[in-house]
Amino acid sequence: MGELINIFIKSAFIENLALSYFLGMCSYLAVSKTVKTAFGLGLAVIFVLAITMPINWAINTFLLGEGGLFSTDLTFLRLILFIAVIASMVQLVEMVVEKYSPSLYNSLGIFLPLITVNCAILGGSLFMVSKEYGFAESVSFGLGGGFGWFLAIIAIAAIREKIRYSAVPAPLRGLGMAFLLTGLMGLAFMSLMGIDLAAFN
Amino acid sequence: MADTAVAKKQGMTFGKNEKKLLVDPLSTNNPITVQVLGICSALAVTTGMKNSLVMAIAVVFVTMFSSLFTSLLRNSIPKQVRMIVQLVIIATLVTIVELTLKAVSYDSYKQLSVFIGLIITNCIVMGRLEAFAMGNDPYRSTLDGIGNGIGYGIILMAVAFVRELFGKGELFGAKIIGGSSEYMINTASEGSWMGWYQPNNLMILFPAAMFVIAVMIWIHRAWRPDLVDVS
C-alpha cells in the first residue's frame, strides 16, 4: 500500500506531467484562460487517465508481450493500439457521462473530445510501459498523474486571471506570459524533488 | 469543409501560392510561436541539438506524409470517424519512424524514449490535417505539411542551440566553451578572454525551455506587432 501511495505522490508532485515533463501543453495553454474551464478540463483528464492507464496496461501485458495471448512480440503495434484505446475510451466516457450525469456532461462537454490528443494521456501510458508498472501501480500512477495535471492547470488559470490586470509588455501579453509563468511554476515544482518518499511508509 | 482559394487551382505548378504554403509557417504562421501547437513533445527534447535535429526530421516526415495520405483519402473518409482515421494514419507513420530510429541510431532512440511516440499527439500534425489536408489536394497538402514541419523544426533547433550552448558549452556534442583543454575555448587557460564564463545549469533543466520560448515569442512579436495577442 505504501508503495502505491508513493507512486501517487511521485506522479502528482515530483514528476508532475504538466510541470516537469511539459505534457499536454497544447490544451494546458489554450484552456487556461479562466479557472472555470480549466477545472472542467482538469477533471476530464483525471477521469480519462485513470481509466485508460489500466486498460493500456492490460493490453500491453496480455496482448502485446511475449507471454501474451499471441505469444509473439507485438510491441510494434503499441502506439496504434494505445491511441485507439484512448480515442474509443474518450468516446465511451462521453456517452456514459451524457446518459447518467447531464450536468457533469454539460460542464465537461466540449473538453472531452479534446482529451484524445492531449499528450499527457498517451504520455502517461508510455511512461507506464517504460517504468514497468504492474496493474495496481498503473491505477495509482494514472490517478496521481491526472491529479497533478489538474493542479497545474488550475494554478496557471488562477494566475492568468489575475495577470490580466497587470501592465505586461504588449508582445509578451497572453501566450508569452503563459510560457514564462509555466516556467516559473516548473522551477517551483522542482523544489518538490527533495521530498523523501521513504518518510511516508 | 471550407475549401480555400488555393484549393481551386489544381495542377502541379509551383507559383506564389505554393511558395506561401511553404514559407508562411516559418514566421507569420509559425506552429510554435503563433499557432501554439506541438509544444508538448517539443520542450523535453531540446536539451541537445542532436536530439532536436532527430525530432525535427521525424516531425517533418510525419507531417509531410500524414498530410499527403489524409489528402488522398479525404473524399472517402466519413466525417464522424475522421479523427480516428487521422490518428491511425499518424500512428502508423510514427511507428515507422520509431522502428527506423531504433534500427539506425539506438542511442537517440533511448534518449528520446517516449517523446517519439508522442509525435502522435503532437497537435501540429493533427491540426494541419484538420485545417488543411482535409480540404485541399495532395500536392498542396504535402507542401503545407513540409512547411509546418520545418517551421516547428526551426524553433526546436533554435531553442536547443541556446540551451545546449549556454547549459553545457557544447553544440551537437562538440565541446565549444568550458573549463578544460578539451574545449575549443578554454576558459581555464591563462589569460583567456572568456575567463568569466560559467555554464548555466538552469538551461538544461525543463523550465529553461519555457523561458527560452517565451523570450522568442517576445522578440518575434516585438518585430511583428500584428501578431500581438489582443486579450
Tab-separated table of C-alpha atoms in Angstrom:
chain	number	residue	atom	x	y	z
A	1	MET	CA	0.000	0.000	0.000
A	2	GLY	CA	2.777	2.383	0.947
A	3	GLU	CA	4.325	1.723	-2.451
A	4	LEU	CA	1.101	2.782	-4.181
A	5	ILE	CA	0.817	5.986	-2.162
A	6	ASN	CA	4.416	6.729	-3.040
A	7	ILE	CA	3.668	6.357	-6.735
A	8	PHE	CA	0.658	8.644	-6.359
A	9	ILE	CA	2.671	11.363	-4.635
A	10	LYS	CA	5.570	10.966	-7.012
A	11	SER	CA	3.424	11.262	-10.133
A	12	ALA	CA	1.308	14.109	-8.747
A	13	PHE	CA	4.054	16.326	-7.358
A	14	ILE	CA	7.606	15.225	-8.031
A	15	GLU	CA	7.153	14.084	-11.620
A	16	ASN	CA	4.195	16.279	-12.459
A	17	LEU	CA	3.148	15.526	-16.037
A	18	ALA	CA	2.484	19.163	-16.875
A	19	LEU	CA	5.229	20.950	-14.963
A	20	SER	CA	8.176	18.553	-15.116
A	21	TYR	CA	7.558	16.819	-18.444
A	22	PHE	CA	5.502	19.553	-20.104
A	23	LEU	CA	2.962	17.097	-21.431
A	24	GLY	CA	-0.464	18.223	-22.530
A	25	MET	CA	0.818	21.747	-23.127
A	26	CYS	CA	-1.461	22.488	-26.081
A	27	SER	CA	-4.684	22.224	-24.131
A	28	TYR	CA	-2.945	23.467	-20.989
A	29	LEU	CA	-2.140	26.780	-22.677
A	30	ALA	CA	-5.328	27.023	-24.716
A	31	VAL	CA	-7.878	26.278	-21.981
A	32	SER	CA	-6.257	28.043	-19.020
A	33	LYS	CA	-7.747	31.477	-19.533
A	34	THR	CA	-10.352	31.091	-16.786
A	35	VAL	CA	-10.428	28.857	-13.711
A	36	LYS	CA	-13.890	27.516	-14.514
A	37	THR	CA	-12.989	25.959	-17.843
A	38	ALA	CA	-9.637	24.810	-16.502
A	39	PHE	CA	-11.468	22.975	-13.733
A	40	GLY	CA	-13.626	21.096	-16.242
A	41	LEU	CA	-10.702	20.057	-18.396
A	42	GLY	CA	-8.661	19.047	-15.359
A	43	LEU	CA	-11.444	16.779	-14.099
A	44	ALA	CA	-11.839	15.203	-17.507
A	45	VAL	CA	-8.097	14.486	-17.671
A	46	ILE	CA	-8.094	12.764	-14.260
A	47	PHE	CA	-11.043	10.688	-15.386
A	48	VAL	CA	-9.598	9.581	-18.689
A	49	LEU	CA	-6.068	8.970	-17.366
A	50	ALA	CA	-7.372	6.784	-14.544
A	51	ILE	CA	-9.457	4.714	-16.983
A	52	THR	CA	-7.064	4.352	-19.926
A	53	MET	CA	-3.981	3.556	-17.889
A	54	PRO	CA	-5.140	0.144	-16.534
A	55	ILE	CA	-6.684	-0.765	-19.903
A	56	ASN	CA	-3.465	0.026	-21.726
A	57	TRP	CA	-1.583	-1.901	-19.077
A	58	ALA	CA	-3.761	-4.949	-19.734
A	59	ILE	CA	-3.339	-4.627	-23.496
A	60	ASN	CA	0.392	-4.251	-23.179
A	61	THR	CA	0.729	-7.224	-20.852
A	62	PHE	CA	-1.824	-9.698	-22.171
A	63	LEU	CA	-1.890	-8.937	-25.884
A	64	LEU	CA	1.406	-7.424	-26.943
A	65	GLY	CA	4.007	-9.001	-24.688
A	66	GLU	CA	5.856	-12.220	-25.460
A	67	GLY	CA	3.962	-14.028	-22.720
A	68	GLY	CA	0.649	-12.693	-24.021
A	69	LEU	CA	-2.216	-14.176	-25.986
A	70	PHE	CA	-0.369	-14.459	-29.305
A	71	SER	CA	2.939	-15.475	-27.690
A	72	THR	CA	4.869	-13.286	-30.087
A	73	ASP	CA	6.383	-9.877	-29.601
A	74	LEU	CA	3.802	-7.463	-30.982
A	75	THR	CA	5.108	-4.340	-29.273
A	76	PHE	CA	5.398	-2.518	-32.609
A	77	LEU	CA	1.599	-2.234	-32.510
A	78	ARG	CA	1.731	-0.483	-29.152
A	79	LEU	CA	1.341	3.096	-30.364
A	80	ILE	CA	-1.599	2.350	-32.643
A	81	LEU	CA	-3.438	0.284	-30.031
A	82	PHE	CA	-2.843	2.787	-27.243
A	83	ILE	CA	-4.147	5.704	-29.241
A	84	ALA	CA	-7.127	3.636	-30.417
A	85	VAL	CA	-7.937	2.723	-26.811
A	86	ILE	CA	-7.667	6.358	-25.754
A	87	ALA	CA	-9.834	7.602	-28.614
A	88	SER	CA	-12.523	4.997	-28.020
A	89	MET	CA	-12.428	5.392	-24.230
A	90	VAL	CA	-12.889	9.132	-24.575
A	91	GLN	CA	-15.871	8.479	-26.837
A	92	LEU	CA	-17.285	5.933	-24.387
A	93	VAL	CA	-16.783	8.129	-21.347
A	94	GLU	CA	-18.500	10.922	-23.219
A	95	MET	CA	-21.551	8.768	-23.933
A	96	VAL	CA	-21.779	7.362	-20.398
A	97	VAL	CA	-21.420	10.752	-18.776
A	98	GLU	CA	-24.007	12.194	-21.130
A	99	LYS	CA	-26.502	9.488	-20.184
A	100	TYR	CA	-26.032	9.366	-16.418
A	101	SER	CA	-24.907	12.830	-15.442
A	102	PRO	CA	-26.074	15.512	-17.846
A	103	SER	CA	-24.859	18.259	-15.513
A	104	LEU	CA	-21.315	16.884	-15.464
A	105	TYR	CA	-21.564	16.384	-19.219
A	106	ASN	CA	-22.503	19.993	-19.707
A	107	SER	CA	-19.532	21.189	-17.710
A	108	LEU	CA	-17.078	18.741	-19.348
A	109	GLY	CA	-18.820	18.574	-22.723
A	110	ILE	CA	-16.503	20.405	-25.068
A	111	PHE	CA	-13.335	19.283	-23.323
A	112	LEU	CA	-13.822	15.543	-23.546
A	113	PRO	CA	-13.078	15.189	-27.289
A	114	LEU	CA	-10.048	17.466	-26.851
A	115	ILE	CA	-8.508	14.964	-24.499
A	116	THR	CA	-7.836	12.379	-27.194
A	117	VAL	CA	-4.977	14.494	-28.447
A	118	ASN	CA	-3.760	15.544	-25.013
A	119	CYS	CA	-0.178	14.287	-24.833
A	120	ALA	CA	-0.486	13.736	-21.099
A	121	ILE	CA	-2.805	10.771	-21.690
A	122	LEU	CA	-0.696	8.940	-24.252
A	123	GLY	CA	2.477	10.057	-22.484
A	124	GLY	CA	1.181	8.611	-19.225
A	125	SER	CA	0.579	5.237	-20.850
A	126	LEU	CA	4.009	5.253	-22.492
A	127	PHE	CA	5.698	6.186	-19.211
A	128	MET	CA	3.812	3.371	-17.519
A	129	VAL	CA	5.280	0.929	-20.039
A	130	SER	CA	8.813	2.273	-19.745
A	131	LYS	CA	8.642	2.193	-15.942
A	132	GLU	CA	7.312	-1.389	-15.998
A	133	TYR	CA	4.470	-0.785	-13.568
A	134	GLY	CA	2.026	-3.530	-12.504
A	135	PHE	CA	-1.764	-3.221	-12.514
A	136	ALA	CA	-2.305	-1.543	-9.132
A	137	GLU	CA	0.685	0.701	-9.709
A	138	SER	CA	-0.654	1.821	-13.069
A	139	VAL	CA	-4.012	2.766	-11.485
A	140	SER	CA	-2.190	4.773	-8.852
A	141	PHE	CA	0.050	6.359	-11.486
A	142	GLY	CA	-2.981	7.284	-13.589
A	143	LEU	CA	-4.805	8.903	-10.681
A	144	GLY	CA	-1.706	10.696	-9.445
A	145	GLY	CA	-0.688	11.917	-12.874
A	146	GLY	CA	-4.192	13.194	-13.545
A	147	PHE	CA	-4.358	14.931	-10.191
A	148	GLY	CA	-1.004	16.624	-10.777
A	149	TRP	CA	-2.104	17.852	-14.193
A	150	PHE	CA	-5.368	19.114	-12.668
A	151	LEU	CA	-3.450	21.074	-10.010
A	152	ALA	CA	-1.156	22.592	-12.595
A	153	ILE	CA	-3.898	23.817	-14.921
A	154	ILE	CA	-5.956	25.259	-12.040
A	155	ALA	CA	-2.900	27.109	-10.748
A	156	ILE	CA	-1.945	28.633	-14.100
A	157	ALA	CA	-5.564	29.602	-14.817
A	158	ALA	CA	-5.834	31.396	-11.481
A	159	ILE	CA	-2.611	33.298	-12.147
A	160	ARG	CA	-3.655	34.183	-15.689
A	161	GLU	CA	-6.987	35.524	-14.462
A	162	LYS	CA	-5.157	37.925	-12.159
A	163	ILE	CA	-2.373	38.898	-14.520
A	164	ARG	CA	-4.865	40.355	-16.962
A	165	TYR	CA	-4.883	43.470	-14.770
A	166	SER	CA	-1.105	43.901	-14.867
A	167	ALA	CA	0.892	46.042	-17.261
A	168	VAL	CA	2.561	43.272	-19.247
A	169	PRO	CA	4.634	44.450	-22.261
A	170	ALA	CA	2.431	44.127	-25.351
A	171	PRO	CA	4.464	41.491	-27.262
A	172	LEU	CA	4.529	39.297	-24.166
A	173	ARG	CA	0.818	39.540	-23.489
A	174	GLY	CA	-1.172	36.315	-23.443
A	175	LEU	CA	0.926	33.479	-24.763
A	176	GLY	CA	4.390	34.753	-23.904
A	177	MET	CA	3.382	35.427	-20.328
A	178	ALA	CA	1.776	31.994	-20.034
A	179	PHE	CA	5.088	30.417	-21.053
A	180	LEU	CA	7.056	32.457	-18.533
A	181	LEU	CA	4.598	31.606	-15.766
A	182	THR	CA	4.715	27.912	-16.591
A	183	GLY	CA	8.492	28.039	-16.470
A	184	LEU	CA	8.429	29.686	-13.058
A	185	MET	CA	5.888	27.164	-11.790
A	186	GLY	CA	8.091	24.396	-13.125
A	187	LEU	CA	11.013	25.826	-11.139
A	188	ALA	CA	8.861	25.935	-8.027
A	189	PHE	CA	7.784	22.325	-8.535
A	190	MET	CA	11.405	21.265	-8.868
A	191	SER	CA	11.871	22.028	-5.202
A	192	LEU	CA	9.468	19.155	-4.501
A	193	MET	CA	12.123	16.766	-5.782
A	194	GLY	CA	13.532	16.917	-2.291
A	195	ILE	CA	10.543	15.028	-0.858
A	196	ASP	CA	11.738	11.913	0.898
A	197	LEU	CA	9.275	9.230	-0.119
A	198	ALA	CA	10.538	6.773	2.463
A	199	ALA	CA	9.085	9.072	5.124
A	200	PHE	CA	5.553	8.137	4.014
A	201	ASN	CA	5.964	4.444	4.693
B	1	MET	CA	-15.010	21.608	-45.073
B	2	ALA	CA	-14.338	25.065	-46.440
B	3	ASP	CA	-12.126	24.995	-49.490
B	4	THR	CA	-9.659	27.814	-49.534
B	5	ALA	CA	-8.838	29.791	-52.649
B	6	VAL	CA	-5.677	27.755	-53.042
B	7	ALA	CA	-7.602	24.574	-53.499
B	8	LYS	CA	-9.461	25.763	-56.556
B	9	LYS	CA	-6.329	25.939	-58.662
B	10	GLN	CA	-5.296	22.432	-59.452
B	11	GLY	CA	-2.164	21.140	-61.126
B	12	MET	CA	1.422	20.719	-60.138
B	13	THR	CA	2.567	24.293	-60.698
B	14	PHE	CA	4.833	25.964	-58.185
B	15	GLY	CA	3.682	29.576	-58.044
B	16	LYS	CA	3.192	32.290	-55.477
B	17	ASN	CA	0.512	30.421	-53.547
B	18	GLU	CA	2.557	27.258	-53.283
B	19	LYS	CA	5.562	29.208	-52.094
B	20	LYS	CA	3.369	30.849	-49.487
B	21	LEU	CA	2.359	27.431	-48.171
B	22	LEU	CA	5.993	26.570	-47.600
B	23	VAL	CA	7.225	29.906	-46.265
B	24	ASP	CA	4.288	31.117	-44.173
B	25	PRO	CA	4.726	28.601	-41.331
B	26	LEU	CA	8.353	29.690	-40.920
B	27	SER	CA	7.417	33.050	-39.414
B	28	THR	CA	3.955	34.579	-39.999
B	29	ASN	CA	2.109	31.441	-39.038
B	30	ASN	CA	4.758	29.553	-37.096
B	31	PRO	CA	3.314	26.444	-35.450
B	32	ILE	CA	5.002	27.087	-32.105
B	33	THR	CA	5.220	30.832	-31.609
B	34	VAL	CA	1.964	31.786	-33.350
B	35	GLN	CA	-0.359	28.789	-33.572
B	36	VAL	CA	0.877	27.403	-30.204
B	37	LEU	CA	0.670	23.826	-31.343
B	38	GLY	CA	3.007	20.969	-30.623
B	39	ILE	CA	4.664	22.373	-27.542
B	40	CYS	CA	4.203	19.120	-25.675
B	41	SER	CA	6.738	16.901	-27.324
B	42	ALA	CA	8.997	19.799	-28.243
B	43	LEU	CA	10.253	21.020	-24.911
B	44	ALA	CA	11.644	17.900	-23.390
B	45	VAL	CA	13.962	17.034	-26.277
B	46	THR	CA	15.622	20.426	-26.677
B	47	THR	CA	18.470	19.881	-24.226
B	48	GLY	CA	20.745	18.985	-27.139
B	49	MET	CA	20.979	19.947	-30.814
B	50	LYS	CA	21.350	16.332	-31.903
B	51	ASN	CA	18.141	15.095	-30.324
B	52	SER	CA	16.304	18.151	-31.620
B	53	LEU	CA	17.522	17.510	-35.144
B	54	VAL	CA	16.341	13.902	-34.964
B	55	MET	CA	12.995	15.062	-33.590
B	56	ALA	CA	12.652	17.778	-36.247
B	57	ILE	CA	13.351	15.312	-39.067
B	58	ALA	CA	10.863	12.861	-37.572
B	59	VAL	CA	8.176	15.536	-37.347
B	60	VAL	CA	8.764	16.797	-40.900
B	61	PHE	CA	8.450	13.218	-42.127
B	62	VAL	CA	5.216	12.664	-40.212
B	63	THR	CA	3.570	15.989	-41.132
B	64	MET	CA	4.507	15.559	-44.792
B	65	PHE	CA	3.221	12.027	-45.271
B	66	SER	CA	0.195	12.306	-42.991
B	67	SER	CA	-0.922	15.379	-44.960
B	68	LEU	CA	-0.355	13.527	-48.226
B	69	PHE	CA	-2.256	10.393	-47.195
B	70	THR	CA	-5.098	12.240	-45.491
B	71	SER	CA	-5.499	14.433	-48.523
B	72	LEU	CA	-5.558	11.413	-50.840
B	73	LEU	CA	-8.246	9.801	-48.688
B	74	ARG	CA	-10.132	12.998	-47.891
B	75	ASN	CA	-13.135	12.252	-50.095
B	76	SER	CA	-13.681	8.745	-48.770
B	77	ILE	CA	-13.327	9.425	-45.024
B	78	PRO	CA	-16.745	9.693	-43.323
B	79	LYS	CA	-16.938	12.865	-41.232
B	80	GLN	CA	-17.869	11.116	-37.961
B	81	VAL	CA	-14.819	8.893	-37.791
B	82	ARG	CA	-12.287	11.227	-39.361
B	83	MET	CA	-10.393	11.762	-36.092
B	84	ILE	CA	-9.782	8.052	-35.662
B	85	VAL	CA	-8.765	7.631	-39.307
B	86	GLN	CA	-6.320	10.515	-38.965
B	87	LEU	CA	-4.943	9.105	-35.728
B	88	VAL	CA	-4.379	5.710	-37.333
B	89	ILE	CA	-2.534	7.297	-40.266
B	90	ILE	CA	-0.355	9.323	-37.890
B	91	ALA	CA	0.235	6.385	-35.551
B	92	THR	CA	1.353	4.211	-38.462
B	93	LEU	CA	3.841	6.831	-39.640
B	94	VAL	CA	5.146	7.376	-36.123
B	95	THR	CA	5.625	3.641	-35.679
B	96	ILE	CA	7.685	3.629	-38.882
B	97	VAL	CA	9.796	6.492	-37.538
B	98	GLU	CA	10.209	4.792	-34.165
B	99	LEU	CA	11.331	1.471	-35.614
B	100	THR	CA	13.656	3.166	-38.107
B	101	LEU	CA	15.256	5.197	-35.364
B	102	LYS	CA	15.624	2.105	-33.204
B	103	ALA	CA	17.493	0.388	-36.025
B	104	VAL	CA	19.602	3.329	-37.199
B	105	SER	CA	20.511	5.180	-34.028
B	106	TYR	CA	19.733	3.262	-30.855
B	107	ASP	CA	21.323	5.956	-28.663
B	108	SER	CA	18.947	8.679	-29.820
B	109	TYR	CA	16.078	6.222	-29.564
B	110	LYS	CA	16.900	5.628	-25.904
B	111	GLN	CA	17.301	9.326	-25.161
B	112	LEU	CA	14.107	10.418	-26.895
B	113	SER	CA	12.238	7.494	-25.278
B	114	VAL	CA	8.528	8.240	-25.096
B	115	PHE	CA	8.767	11.523	-26.954
B	116	ILE	CA	8.959	9.887	-30.380
B	117	GLY	CA	5.674	8.131	-29.602
B	118	LEU	CA	4.222	11.443	-28.503
B	119	ILE	CA	4.512	12.824	-32.043
B	120	ILE	CA	1.116	11.136	-32.480
B	121	THR	CA	-0.478	13.587	-30.131
B	122	ASN	CA	1.589	16.474	-31.410
B	123	CYS	CA	-1.130	18.964	-32.136
B	124	ILE	CA	0.617	20.346	-35.226
B	125	VAL	CA	0.160	17.121	-37.133
B	126	MET	CA	-3.498	16.748	-36.238
B	127	GLY	CA	-4.120	20.478	-36.556
B	128	ARG	CA	-2.780	20.659	-40.108
B	129	LEU	CA	-4.762	17.599	-41.150
B	130	GLU	CA	-7.977	19.124	-39.836
B	131	ALA	CA	-7.303	22.637	-41.048
B	132	PHE	CA	-5.685	21.988	-44.392
B	133	ALA	CA	-5.279	18.448	-45.679
B	134	MET	CA	-8.975	17.563	-45.334
B	135	GLY	CA	-9.874	20.316	-47.799
B	136	ASN	CA	-7.015	20.555	-50.271
B	137	ASP	CA	-5.381	18.491	-52.983
B	138	PRO	CA	-2.481	16.138	-52.150
B	139	TYR	CA	0.265	18.241	-53.746
B	140	ARG	CA	-0.541	21.399	-51.786
B	141	SER	CA	-1.247	19.476	-48.593
B	142	THR	CA	2.210	17.932	-48.809
B	143	LEU	CA	3.766	21.380	-49.225
B	144	ASP	CA	1.781	22.646	-46.247
B	145	GLY	CA	2.920	19.655	-44.207
B	146	ILE	CA	6.572	20.215	-45.082
B	147	GLY	CA	6.308	23.933	-44.325
B	148	ASN	CA	4.790	23.374	-40.909
B	149	GLY	CA	7.217	20.599	-40.067
B	150	ILE	CA	10.149	22.846	-40.914
B	151	GLY	CA	8.665	25.815	-39.055
B	152	TYR	CA	8.441	23.592	-35.997
B	153	GLY	CA	11.931	22.197	-36.547
B	154	ILE	CA	13.496	25.655	-36.774
B	155	ILE	CA	12.126	26.708	-33.394
B	156	LEU	CA	13.182	23.384	-31.910
B	157	MET	CA	16.735	23.840	-33.178
B	158	ALA	CA	16.871	27.449	-32.023
B	159	VAL	CA	15.757	26.527	-28.505
B	160	ALA	CA	18.212	23.638	-28.432
B	161	PHE	CA	21.019	25.921	-29.642
B	162	VAL	CA	20.521	28.297	-26.709
B	163	ARG	CA	20.040	25.541	-24.160
B	164	GLU	CA	22.960	23.357	-25.203
B	165	LEU	CA	25.425	26.209	-25.753
B	166	PHE	CA	24.715	28.040	-22.510
B	167	GLY	CA	23.872	24.972	-20.470
B	168	LYS	CA	26.713	22.639	-21.390
B	169	GLY	CA	29.010	24.746	-23.572
B	170	GLU	CA	28.503	22.270	-26.398
B	171	LEU	CA	26.877	22.174	-29.826
B	172	PHE	CA	25.935	18.811	-31.372
B	173	GLY	CA	28.067	17.316	-28.599
B	174	ALA	CA	31.167	19.182	-29.816
B	175	LYS	CA	32.816	20.933	-26.899
B	176	ILE	CA	32.776	24.673	-27.625
B	177	ILE	CA	33.406	26.524	-24.416
B	178	GLY	CA	34.313	25.271	-20.964
B	179	GLY	CA	36.915	24.926	-18.272
B	180	SER	CA	39.342	22.342	-19.646
B	181	SER	CA	41.686	21.884	-22.612
B	182	GLU	CA	39.170	19.618	-24.399
B	183	TYR	CA	37.041	22.655	-25.220
B	184	MET	CA	37.588	24.926	-28.238
B	185	ILE	CA	37.559	27.981	-25.987
B	186	ASN	CA	39.256	27.021	-22.767
B	187	THR	CA	38.078	29.329	-20.033
B	188	ALA	CA	40.501	27.892	-17.504
B	189	SER	CA	43.655	28.662	-19.508
B	190	GLU	CA	45.893	31.559	-18.506
B	191	GLY	CA	44.635	34.928	-19.733
B	192	SER	CA	41.581	33.525	-21.501
B	193	TRP	CA	39.297	36.307	-22.742
B	194	MET	CA	36.309	34.143	-21.762
B	195	GLY	CA	37.553	33.550	-18.255
B	196	TRP	CA	34.349	34.942	-16.760
B	197	TYR	CA	32.199	32.283	-18.404
B	198	GLN	CA	30.413	29.672	-16.331
B	199	PRO	CA	27.994	27.159	-17.867
B	200	ASN	CA	24.483	27.903	-16.655
B	201	ASN	CA	22.946	24.668	-15.419
B	202	LEU	CA	19.483	26.207	-15.346
B	203	MET	CA	19.456	25.957	-19.135
B	204	ILE	CA	19.472	22.167	-19.045
B	205	LEU	CA	16.527	21.988	-16.687
B	206	PHE	CA	12.997	21.715	-18.074
B	207	PRO	CA	11.751	25.204	-17.126
B	208	ALA	CA	14.503	26.828	-19.194
B	209	ALA	CA	12.776	25.672	-22.378
B	210	MET	CA	9.734	27.672	-21.311
B	211	PHE	CA	11.810	30.795	-20.679
B	212	VAL	CA	13.647	30.482	-23.998
B	213	ILE	CA	10.395	30.089	-25.940
B	214	ALA	CA	8.820	32.990	-24.041
B	215	VAL	CA	11.732	35.234	-25.000
B	216	MET	CA	11.476	34.041	-28.608
B	217	ILE	CA	7.787	34.893	-28.684
B	218	TRP	CA	8.622	38.281	-27.208
B	219	ILE	CA	11.216	39.023	-29.869
B	220	HIS	CA	9.054	37.646	-32.655
B	221	ARG	CA	6.054	39.754	-31.641
B	222	ALA	CA	8.083	42.872	-30.993
B	223	TRP	CA	9.324	42.523	-34.562
B	224	ARG	CA	5.850	41.716	-35.919
B	225	PRO	CA	3.379	43.779	-33.830
B	226	ASP	CA	0.465	42.457	-35.919
B	227	LEU	CA	0.805	39.106	-34.142
B	228	VAL	CA	0.293	40.510	-30.630
B	229	ASP	CA	-2.453	38.897	-28.531
B	230	VAL	CA	-5.290	41.322	-28.021
B	231	SER	CA	-6.797	39.700	-24.940
